[in-house]
Short mmCIF file of C-alpha atoms in Angstrom, two decimals:
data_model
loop_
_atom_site.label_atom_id
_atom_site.label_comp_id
_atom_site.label_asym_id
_atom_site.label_seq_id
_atom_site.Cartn_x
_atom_site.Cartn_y
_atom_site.Cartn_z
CA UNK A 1 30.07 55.24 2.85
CA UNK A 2 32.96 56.46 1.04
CA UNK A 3 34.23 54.91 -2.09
CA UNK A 4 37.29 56.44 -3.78
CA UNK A 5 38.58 55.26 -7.17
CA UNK A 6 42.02 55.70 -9.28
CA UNK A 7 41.11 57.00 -12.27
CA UNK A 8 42.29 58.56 -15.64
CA UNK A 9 39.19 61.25 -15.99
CA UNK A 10 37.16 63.17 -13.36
CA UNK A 11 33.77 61.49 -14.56
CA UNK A 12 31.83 57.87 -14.32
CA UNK A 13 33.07 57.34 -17.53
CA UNK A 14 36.40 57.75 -17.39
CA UNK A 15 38.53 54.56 -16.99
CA UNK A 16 40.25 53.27 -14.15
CA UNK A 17 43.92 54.10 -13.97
CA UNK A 18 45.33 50.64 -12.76
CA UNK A 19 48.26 52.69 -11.37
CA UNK A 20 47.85 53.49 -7.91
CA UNK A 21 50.81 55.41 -7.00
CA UNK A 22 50.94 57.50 -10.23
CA UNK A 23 47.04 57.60 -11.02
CA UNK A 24 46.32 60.73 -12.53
CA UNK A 25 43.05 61.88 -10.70
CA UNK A 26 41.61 60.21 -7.34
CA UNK A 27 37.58 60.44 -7.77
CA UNK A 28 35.57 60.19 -4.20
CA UNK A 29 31.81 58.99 -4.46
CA UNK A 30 30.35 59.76 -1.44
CA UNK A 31 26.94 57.51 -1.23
CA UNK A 32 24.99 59.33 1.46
CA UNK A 33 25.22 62.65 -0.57
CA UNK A 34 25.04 61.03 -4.01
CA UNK A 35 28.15 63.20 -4.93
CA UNK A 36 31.43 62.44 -6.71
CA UNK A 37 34.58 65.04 -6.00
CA UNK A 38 37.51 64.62 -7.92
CA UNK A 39 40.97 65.19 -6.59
CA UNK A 40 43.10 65.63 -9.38
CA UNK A 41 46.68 64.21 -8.67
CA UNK A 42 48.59 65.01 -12.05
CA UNK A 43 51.45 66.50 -10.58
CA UNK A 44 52.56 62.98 -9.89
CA UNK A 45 53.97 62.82 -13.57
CA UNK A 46 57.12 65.25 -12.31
CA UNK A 47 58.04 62.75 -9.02
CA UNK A 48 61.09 61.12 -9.87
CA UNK A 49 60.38 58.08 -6.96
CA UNK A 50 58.37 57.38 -4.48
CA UNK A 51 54.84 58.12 -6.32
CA UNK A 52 53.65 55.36 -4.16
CA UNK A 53 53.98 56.86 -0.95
CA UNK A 54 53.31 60.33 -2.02
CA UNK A 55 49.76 58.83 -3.53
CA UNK A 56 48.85 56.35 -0.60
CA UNK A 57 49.46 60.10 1.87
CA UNK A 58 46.95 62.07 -0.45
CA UNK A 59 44.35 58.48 0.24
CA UNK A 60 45.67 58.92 4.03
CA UNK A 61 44.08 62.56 4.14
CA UNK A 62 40.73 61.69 2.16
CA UNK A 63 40.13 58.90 3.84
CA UNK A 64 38.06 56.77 1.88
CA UNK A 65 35.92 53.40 3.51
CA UNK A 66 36.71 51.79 0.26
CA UNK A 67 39.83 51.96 -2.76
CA UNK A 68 39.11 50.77 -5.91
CA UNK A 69 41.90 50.27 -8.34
CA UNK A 70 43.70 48.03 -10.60
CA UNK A 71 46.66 46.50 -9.48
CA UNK A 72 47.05 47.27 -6.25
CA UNK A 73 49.58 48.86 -3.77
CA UNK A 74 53.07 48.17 -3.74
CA UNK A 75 55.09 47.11 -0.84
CA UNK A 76 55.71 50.88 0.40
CA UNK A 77 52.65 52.55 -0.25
CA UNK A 78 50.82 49.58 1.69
CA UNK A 79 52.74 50.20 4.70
CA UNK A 80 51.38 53.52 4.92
CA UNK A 81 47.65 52.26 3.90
CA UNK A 82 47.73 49.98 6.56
CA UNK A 83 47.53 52.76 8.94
CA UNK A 84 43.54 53.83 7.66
CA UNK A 85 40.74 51.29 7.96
CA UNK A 86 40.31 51.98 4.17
CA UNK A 87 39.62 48.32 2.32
CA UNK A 88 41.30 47.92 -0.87
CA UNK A 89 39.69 46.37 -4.17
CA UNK A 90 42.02 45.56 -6.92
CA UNK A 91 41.45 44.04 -10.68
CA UNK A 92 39.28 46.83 -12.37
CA UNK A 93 41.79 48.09 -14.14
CA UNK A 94 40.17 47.74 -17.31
CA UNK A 95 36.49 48.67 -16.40
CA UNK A 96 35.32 52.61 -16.35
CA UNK A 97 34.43 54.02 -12.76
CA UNK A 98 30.48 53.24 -12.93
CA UNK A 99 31.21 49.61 -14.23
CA UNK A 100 33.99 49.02 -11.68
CA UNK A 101 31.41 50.22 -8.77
CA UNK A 102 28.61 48.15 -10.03
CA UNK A 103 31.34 45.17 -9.99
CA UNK A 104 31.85 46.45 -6.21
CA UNK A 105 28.38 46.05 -5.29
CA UNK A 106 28.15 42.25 -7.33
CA UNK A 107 31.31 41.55 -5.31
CA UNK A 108 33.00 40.70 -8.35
CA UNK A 109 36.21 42.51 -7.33
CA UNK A 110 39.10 40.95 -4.97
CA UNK A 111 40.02 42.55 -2.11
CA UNK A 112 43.96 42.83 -1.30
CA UNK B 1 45.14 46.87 -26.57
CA UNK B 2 47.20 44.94 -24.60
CA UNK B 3 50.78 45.88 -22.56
CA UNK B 4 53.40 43.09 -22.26
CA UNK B 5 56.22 43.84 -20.19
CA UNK B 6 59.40 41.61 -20.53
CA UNK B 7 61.39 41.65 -17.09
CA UNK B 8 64.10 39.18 -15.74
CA UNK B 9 65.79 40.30 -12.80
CA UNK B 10 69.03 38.90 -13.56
CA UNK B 11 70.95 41.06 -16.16
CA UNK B 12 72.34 38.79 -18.91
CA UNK B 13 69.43 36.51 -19.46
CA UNK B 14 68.33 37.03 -23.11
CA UNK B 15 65.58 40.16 -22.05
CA UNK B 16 66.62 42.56 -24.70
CA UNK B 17 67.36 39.81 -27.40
CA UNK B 18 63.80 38.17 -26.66
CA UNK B 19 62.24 41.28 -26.51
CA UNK B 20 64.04 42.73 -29.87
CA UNK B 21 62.48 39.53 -31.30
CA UNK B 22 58.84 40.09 -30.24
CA UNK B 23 59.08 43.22 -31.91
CA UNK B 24 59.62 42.47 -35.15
CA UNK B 25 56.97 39.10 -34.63
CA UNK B 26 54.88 41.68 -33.55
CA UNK B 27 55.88 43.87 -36.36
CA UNK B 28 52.63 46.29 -37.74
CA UNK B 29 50.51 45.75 -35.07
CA UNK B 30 52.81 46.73 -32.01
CA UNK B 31 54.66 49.68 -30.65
CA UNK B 32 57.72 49.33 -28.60
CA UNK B 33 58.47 50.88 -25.32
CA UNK B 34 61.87 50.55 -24.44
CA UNK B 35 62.08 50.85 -20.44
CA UNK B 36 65.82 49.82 -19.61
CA UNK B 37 66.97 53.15 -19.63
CA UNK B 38 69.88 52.65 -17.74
CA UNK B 39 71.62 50.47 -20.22
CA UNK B 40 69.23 51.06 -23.38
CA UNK B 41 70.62 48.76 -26.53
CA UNK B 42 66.75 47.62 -27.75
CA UNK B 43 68.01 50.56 -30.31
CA UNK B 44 70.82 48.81 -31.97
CA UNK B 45 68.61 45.82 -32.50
CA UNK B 46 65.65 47.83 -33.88
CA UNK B 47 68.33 50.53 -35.88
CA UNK B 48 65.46 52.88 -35.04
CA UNK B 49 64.93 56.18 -37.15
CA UNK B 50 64.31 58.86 -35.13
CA UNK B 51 61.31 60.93 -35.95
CA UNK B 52 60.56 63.38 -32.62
CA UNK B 53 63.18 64.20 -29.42
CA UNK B 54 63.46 66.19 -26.74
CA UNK B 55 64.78 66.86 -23.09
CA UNK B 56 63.59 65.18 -20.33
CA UNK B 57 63.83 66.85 -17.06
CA UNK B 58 63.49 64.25 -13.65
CA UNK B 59 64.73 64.72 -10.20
CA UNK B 60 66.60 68.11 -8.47
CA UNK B 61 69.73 69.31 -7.87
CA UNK B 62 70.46 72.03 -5.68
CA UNK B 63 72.04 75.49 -6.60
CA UNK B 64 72.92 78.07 -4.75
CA UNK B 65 72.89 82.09 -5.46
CA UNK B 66 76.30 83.09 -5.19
CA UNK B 67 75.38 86.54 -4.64
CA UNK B 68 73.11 86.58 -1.89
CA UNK B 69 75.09 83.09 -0.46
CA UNK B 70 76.28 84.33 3.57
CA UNK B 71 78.67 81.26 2.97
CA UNK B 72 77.90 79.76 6.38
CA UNK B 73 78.38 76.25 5.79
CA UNK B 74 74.92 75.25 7.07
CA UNK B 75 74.08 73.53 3.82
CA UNK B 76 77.67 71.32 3.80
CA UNK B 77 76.96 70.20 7.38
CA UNK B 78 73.69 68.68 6.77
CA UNK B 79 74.01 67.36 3.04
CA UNK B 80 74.35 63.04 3.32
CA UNK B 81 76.03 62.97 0.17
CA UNK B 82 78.95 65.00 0.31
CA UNK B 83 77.99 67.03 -2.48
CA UNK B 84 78.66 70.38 -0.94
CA UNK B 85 82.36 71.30 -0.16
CA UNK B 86 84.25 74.38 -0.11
CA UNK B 87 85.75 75.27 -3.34
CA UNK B 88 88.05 78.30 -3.13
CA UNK B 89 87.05 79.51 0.10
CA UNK B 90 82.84 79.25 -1.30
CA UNK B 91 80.39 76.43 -0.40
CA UNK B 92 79.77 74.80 -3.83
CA UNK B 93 77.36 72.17 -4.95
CA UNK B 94 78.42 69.04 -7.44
CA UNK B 95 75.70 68.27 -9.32
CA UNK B 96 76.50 64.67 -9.97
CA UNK B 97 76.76 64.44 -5.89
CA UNK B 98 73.71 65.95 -5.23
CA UNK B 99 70.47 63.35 -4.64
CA UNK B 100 68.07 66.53 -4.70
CA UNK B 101 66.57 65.81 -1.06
CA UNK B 102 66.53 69.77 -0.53
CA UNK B 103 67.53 69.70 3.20
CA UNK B 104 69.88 72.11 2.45
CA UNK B 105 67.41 74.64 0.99
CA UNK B 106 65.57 73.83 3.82
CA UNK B 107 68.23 74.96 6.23
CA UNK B 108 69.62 77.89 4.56
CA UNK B 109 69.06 80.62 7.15
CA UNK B 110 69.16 83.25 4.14
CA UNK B 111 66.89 81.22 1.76
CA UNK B 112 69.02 81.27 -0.95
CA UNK B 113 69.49 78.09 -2.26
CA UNK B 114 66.96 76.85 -4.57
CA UNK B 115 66.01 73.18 -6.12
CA UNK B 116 66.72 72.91 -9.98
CA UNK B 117 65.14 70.44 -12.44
CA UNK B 118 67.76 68.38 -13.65
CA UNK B 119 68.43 67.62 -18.01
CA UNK B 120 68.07 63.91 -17.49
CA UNK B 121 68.67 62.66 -21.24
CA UNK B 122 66.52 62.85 -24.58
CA UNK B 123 63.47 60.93 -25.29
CA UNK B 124 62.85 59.79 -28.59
CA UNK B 125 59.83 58.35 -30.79
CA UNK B 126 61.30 56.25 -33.61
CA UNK B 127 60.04 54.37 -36.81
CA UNK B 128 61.76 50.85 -36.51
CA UNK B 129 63.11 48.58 -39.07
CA UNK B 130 60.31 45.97 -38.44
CA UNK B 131 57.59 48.44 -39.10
CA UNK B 132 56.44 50.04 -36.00
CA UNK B 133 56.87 52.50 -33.51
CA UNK B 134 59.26 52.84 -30.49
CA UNK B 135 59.80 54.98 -27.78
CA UNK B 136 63.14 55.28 -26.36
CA UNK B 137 65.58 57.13 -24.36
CA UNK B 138 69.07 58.42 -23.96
CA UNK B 139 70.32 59.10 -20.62
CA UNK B 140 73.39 61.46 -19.99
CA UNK B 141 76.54 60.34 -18.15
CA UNK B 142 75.40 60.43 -14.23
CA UNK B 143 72.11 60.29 -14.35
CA UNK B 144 69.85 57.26 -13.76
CA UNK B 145 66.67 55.79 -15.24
CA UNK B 146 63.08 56.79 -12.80
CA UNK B 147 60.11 55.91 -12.44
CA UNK B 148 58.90 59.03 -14.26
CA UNK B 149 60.96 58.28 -17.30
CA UNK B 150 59.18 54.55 -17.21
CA UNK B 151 56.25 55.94 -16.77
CA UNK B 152 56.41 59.14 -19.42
CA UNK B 153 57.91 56.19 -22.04
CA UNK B 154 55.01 54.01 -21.73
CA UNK B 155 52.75 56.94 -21.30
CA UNK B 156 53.96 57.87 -25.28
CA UNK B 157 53.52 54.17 -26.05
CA UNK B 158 50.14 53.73 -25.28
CA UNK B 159 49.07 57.12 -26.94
CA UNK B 160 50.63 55.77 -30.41
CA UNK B 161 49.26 52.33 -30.16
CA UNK B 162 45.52 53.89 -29.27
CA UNK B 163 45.75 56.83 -31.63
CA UNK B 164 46.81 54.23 -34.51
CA UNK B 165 44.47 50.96 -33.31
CA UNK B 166 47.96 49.00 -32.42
CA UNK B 167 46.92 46.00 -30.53
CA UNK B 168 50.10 45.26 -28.17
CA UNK B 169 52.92 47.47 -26.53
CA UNK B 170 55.62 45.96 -25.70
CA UNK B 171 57.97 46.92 -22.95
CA UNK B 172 61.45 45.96 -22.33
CA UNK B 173 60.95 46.49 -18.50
CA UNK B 174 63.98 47.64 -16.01
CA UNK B 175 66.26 45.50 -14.21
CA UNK B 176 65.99 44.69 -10.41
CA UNK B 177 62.86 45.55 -8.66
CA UNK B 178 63.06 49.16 -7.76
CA UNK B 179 61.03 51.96 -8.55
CA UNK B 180 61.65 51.95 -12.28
CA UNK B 181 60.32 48.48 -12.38
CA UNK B 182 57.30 48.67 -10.68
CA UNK B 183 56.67 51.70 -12.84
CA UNK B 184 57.27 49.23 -16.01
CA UNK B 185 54.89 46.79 -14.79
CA UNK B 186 52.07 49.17 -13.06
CA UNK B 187 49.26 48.68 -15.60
CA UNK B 188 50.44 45.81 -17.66
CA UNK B 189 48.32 43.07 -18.99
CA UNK B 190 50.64 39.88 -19.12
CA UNK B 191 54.49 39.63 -17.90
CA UNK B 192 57.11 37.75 -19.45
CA UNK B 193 59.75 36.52 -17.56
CA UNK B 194 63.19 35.43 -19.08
CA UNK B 195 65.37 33.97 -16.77
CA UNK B 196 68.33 31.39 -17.36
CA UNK B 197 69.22 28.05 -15.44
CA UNK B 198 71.40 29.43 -12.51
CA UNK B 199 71.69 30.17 -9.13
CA UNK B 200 71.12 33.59 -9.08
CA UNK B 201 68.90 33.63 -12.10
CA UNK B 202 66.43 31.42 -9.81
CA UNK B 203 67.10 33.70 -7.15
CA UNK B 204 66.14 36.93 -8.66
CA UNK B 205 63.34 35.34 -10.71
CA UNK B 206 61.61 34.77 -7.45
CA UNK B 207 62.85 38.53 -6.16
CA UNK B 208 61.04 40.07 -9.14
CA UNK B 209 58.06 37.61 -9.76
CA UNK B 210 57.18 38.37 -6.24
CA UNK B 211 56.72 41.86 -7.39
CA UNK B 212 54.47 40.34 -10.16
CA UNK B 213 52.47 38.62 -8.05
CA UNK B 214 52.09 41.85 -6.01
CA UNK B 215 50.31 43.06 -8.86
CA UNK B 216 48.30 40.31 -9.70
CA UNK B 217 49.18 40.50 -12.95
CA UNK B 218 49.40 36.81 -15.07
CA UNK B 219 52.90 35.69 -16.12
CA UNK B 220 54.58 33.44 -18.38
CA UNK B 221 58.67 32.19 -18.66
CA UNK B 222 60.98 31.54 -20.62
CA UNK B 223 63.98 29.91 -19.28
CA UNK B 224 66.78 30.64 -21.46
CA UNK B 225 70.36 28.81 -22.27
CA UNK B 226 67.62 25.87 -20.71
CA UNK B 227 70.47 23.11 -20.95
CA UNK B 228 73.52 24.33 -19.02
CA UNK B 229 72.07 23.27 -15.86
CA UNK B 230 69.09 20.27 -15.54
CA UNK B 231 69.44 20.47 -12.09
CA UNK B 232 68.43 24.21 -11.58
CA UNK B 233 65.44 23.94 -14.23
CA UNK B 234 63.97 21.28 -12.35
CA UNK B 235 63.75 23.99 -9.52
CA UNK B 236 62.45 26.50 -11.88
CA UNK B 237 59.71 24.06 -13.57
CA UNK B 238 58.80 23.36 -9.76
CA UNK B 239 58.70 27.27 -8.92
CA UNK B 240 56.55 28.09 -12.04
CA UNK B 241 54.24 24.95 -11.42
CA UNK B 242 53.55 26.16 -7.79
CA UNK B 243 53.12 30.06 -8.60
CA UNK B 244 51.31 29.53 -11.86
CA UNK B 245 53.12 30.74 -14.10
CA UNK B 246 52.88 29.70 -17.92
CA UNK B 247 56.17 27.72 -18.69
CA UNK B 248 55.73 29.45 -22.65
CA UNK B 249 59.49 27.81 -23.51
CA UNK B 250 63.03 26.86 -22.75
CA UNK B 251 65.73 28.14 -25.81
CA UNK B 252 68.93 26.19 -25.54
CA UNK B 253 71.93 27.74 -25.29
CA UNK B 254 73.03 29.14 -28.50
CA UNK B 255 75.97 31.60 -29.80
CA UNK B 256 73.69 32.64 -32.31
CA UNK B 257 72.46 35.27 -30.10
CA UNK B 258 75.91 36.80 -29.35
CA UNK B 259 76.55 36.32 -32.86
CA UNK B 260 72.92 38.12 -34.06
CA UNK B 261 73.70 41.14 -31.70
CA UNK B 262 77.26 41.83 -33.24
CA UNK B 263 75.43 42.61 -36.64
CA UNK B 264 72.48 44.28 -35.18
CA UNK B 265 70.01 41.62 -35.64
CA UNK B 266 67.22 40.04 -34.08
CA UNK B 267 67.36 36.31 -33.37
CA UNK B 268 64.55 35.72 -35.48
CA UNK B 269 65.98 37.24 -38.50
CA UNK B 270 69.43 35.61 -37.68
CA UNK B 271 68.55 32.28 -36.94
CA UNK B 272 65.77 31.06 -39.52
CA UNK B 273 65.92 27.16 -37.51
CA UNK B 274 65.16 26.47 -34.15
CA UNK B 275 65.49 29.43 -32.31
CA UNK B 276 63.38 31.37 -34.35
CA UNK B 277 60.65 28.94 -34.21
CA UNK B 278 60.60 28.30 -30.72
CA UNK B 279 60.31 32.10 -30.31
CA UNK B 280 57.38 32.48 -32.85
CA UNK B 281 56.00 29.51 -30.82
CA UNK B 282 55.77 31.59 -27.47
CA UNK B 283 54.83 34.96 -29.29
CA UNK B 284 51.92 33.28 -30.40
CA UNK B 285 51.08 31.66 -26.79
CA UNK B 286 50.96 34.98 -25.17
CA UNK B 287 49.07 36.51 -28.00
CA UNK B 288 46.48 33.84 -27.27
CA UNK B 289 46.54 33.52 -23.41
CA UNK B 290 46.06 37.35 -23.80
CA UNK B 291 42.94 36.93 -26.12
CA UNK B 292 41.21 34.34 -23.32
CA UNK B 293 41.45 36.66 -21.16
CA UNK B 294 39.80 39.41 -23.07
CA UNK B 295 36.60 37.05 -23.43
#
C-alpha cells in the first residue's frame, strides 16, 4: 500500500502541513518497499489561485491508496480527488509524519 | 502556538474592530496577521511602526516584444478580457485588463509574448502599539488580495510567533469565501465568527461557516449589534446550537465603535464599561477552549 502525507519537511519527523492545496512537500511511504520519496511541491508559494487544484493534480499523478493531512480538501480540489480511489484522512495536522501514521494504523484519524 | 482566524462573511459586522481588540488583549504574547488585504484598516487601529517592507510579486500579466511583435492580432482575438486592443495601429496589452491566463502567449505564432510577474503591493512587518508584532500589506490601485499573499502573511506570522515563543496569531481573515479565505483559514486552530442580527448576515454566516466546517476546524460567534433584531438571533442561536458552534457573546449595538475608530482606537481602550468587558470575556473563552483542546 501507498500512503502519501502533506508535509512541511522531507523526513518522519517533519510535521504535517495541514494545508493541502499549498503543502510544501508531498512525502510517499510506500509499505511493500519500506521506502519514503518525497515530492517536493514548493513552487506552490508563487500560485496566485487555485493551489487546490494544482495540488490535488500532482496527488492525481502519484496516486496514493491513502492521503493523510490536516484539514482536508476544499470544495475544488475534491472534485478532482474524487476521480482516484485514494481515501482521505484528515485531523493530523498537528502530529509529525511517523506519529500521524501510527495514528493511521490505531484508526485514530477521520476519514473525509 | 495556536492560529485564530476572525472571519464574518458579511462586510460591516465588527471583524476588524473585534479583531483590533484581541490584539491588544492579546498584547505580548500574540502576533498579528492582518489578511483583509483588499480593504486593510487593522493598521489604523494598531498605528503600526513599520520595521521591514518590500514588494510582493503575485499573478501575470502579459507583455509583448514590440520588436519582434508580427502584429497579427492573434492574441486580441482570443484574450476574454478585452485587454488587448489596437493602439495606434499596434496590438497593445492593459495591464489592469489583463487576468494573466497566458492564452495569448500560447497562441502567438511568433512566440513573442511573454508572462510577467506582476508588483502586487508592499508587505510589511510592524511593531504595534499594544506590544507585538504584525504583518501587513499594502495593495496598489488594481490589484487584488490572493491566496499567496494570505498565505505568505501568515507564513511571516507564524515564523515571528515560533522564533519568539508567541503563543497565538491572530488573523483578521478575508471577506467572502474565495480563495483568499480558504487560504486564511487552511491551518488554523479555532475560528471566530462575527456576524450581526440580519438577513444577510445569517445568510453569509452559513455561506462561510460551511467553509469552516469543510475544514473541520472548531468555531465560536459572536453576534454583534445583538439587539436590533430578536427575531433573527433566535435563528442564529438555533444555527449555532445545531452546528456546534460556541455562542462566546452577543455585544449590543453601540456607537462607541464608530466613535473608537474615528480616533484610531480599539474598543477596549475606548470603552472601559461594557463593551470592553464582554470582549475580555470571550478573549478569555477562546484562550481556554483552545487550551482543552491542547490536553
Amino acid at each position: 500500500m501507498k500512503i502519501a502525507f502533506t508535509a512541511k519537511g522531507t523526513g518522519w519527523d517533519s510535521p504535517i502541513d495541514p494545508r493541502l492545496g499549498r503543502t510544501e512537500y508531498i512525502l510517499l511511504y510506500d509499505e511493500d518497499k519500506d521506502e519514503l520519496s518525497v515530492t517536493d511541491n514548493r513552487e506552490i508559494e508563487g500560485v496566485a489561485h487555485g493551489a487546490g487544484p494544482k495540488t490535488a493534480q500532482l496527488l492525481f499523478d502519484i496516486n496514493p491508496d491513502v492521503l493523510i493531512t490536516g484539514n482536508g480538501p476544499g470544495d475544488n480540489a475534491a472534485v478532482v480527488l474524487k476521480q482516484i480511489p485514494m481515501k482521505i484522512y484528515v485531523g493530523a495536522g498537528e502530529l509529525t509524519v511517523k506519529t500521524a501514521l501510527e495514528a493511521y494504523k490505531n484508526n485514530e484519524l477521520k476519514e473525509f | 502556538m495556536k492560529e485564530i482566524v476572525v472571519i464574518s462573511g458579511k462586510g460591516g459586522t465588527g471583524k476588524t474592530s473585534i479583531t483590533a481588540s484581541f490584539a491588544m488583549l492579546g498584547g505580548k504574547d500574540i502576533v498579528v496577521a492582518d489578511c483583509d488585504v483588499d480593504a486593510a484598516d487593522m493598521h489604523l487601529l494598531m498605528k503600526p511602526n513599520v520595521k521591514t517592507e518590500e514588494d510582493f510579486y503575485s499573478g501575470n500579466a502579459a507583455v509583448i516584444d514590440r520588436a519582434k511583435c508580427l502584429n497579427c492580432g492573434k492574441c486580441a482575438s482570443v484574450c476574454r478580457f478585452d485587454a488587448i486592443n489596437l493602439i495606434e495601429y499596434l496590438y497593445s496589452v492593459s495591464a489592469l485588463n489583463c487576468e494573466g491566463c497566458g492564452y495569448c502567449a500560447r497562441v502567438c505564432p511568433v512566440k513573442v509574448i511573454s508572462m510577467v510577474e506582476q508588483n502586487v503591493g508592499k508587505l510589511y512587518i510592524s511593531a504595534t502599539k499594544a506590544d507585538n508584532m504584525m504583518v501587513h500589506a499594502r495593495l496598489l490601485s488594481g490589484a487584488d488580495n490572493s491566496g499567496k499573499l494570505v498565505a505568505r502573511v501568515k507564513k511571516e506570522a507564524k515564523q515571528i510567533a515560533q522564533e519568539t515563543g508567541k503563543g497565538f496569531v491572530i488573523v483578521d481573515g478575508s471577506p467572502g469565501i474565495g480563495c483568499p479565505v480558504i487560504s486564511s483559514l487552511s491551518g488554523a486552530d479555532f475560528v471566530v465568527l462575527v456576524t450581526e442580527p440580519t438577513v444577510s448576515g445569517l445568510h453569509d454566516l452559513k455561506r462561510v461557516y460551511e467553509l469552516v466546517n469543510r475544514f473541520q476546524i472548531s468555531a465560536g460567534c459572536i453576534i454583534n449589534k445583538a439587539d436590533i433584531n430578536q427575531d433573527v438571533v433566535n435563528h442564529i442561536e438555533i444555527y449555532l446550537r445545531e452546528n456546534n458552534i460556541v455562542h462566546l457573546t452577543d455585544l449590543p449595538y453601540d456607537e462607541s465603535f464608530t466613535s473608537a475608530m474615528t480616533i484610531g482606537q480599539t474598543i477596549v481602550e475606548y470603552d472601559h464599561d461594557k463593551l470592553a468587558d464582554l470582549l475580555t470575556v470571550s478573549w478569555n473563552k477562546i484562550k481556554q477552549i483552545l487550551s482543552k483542546e491542547q490536553q
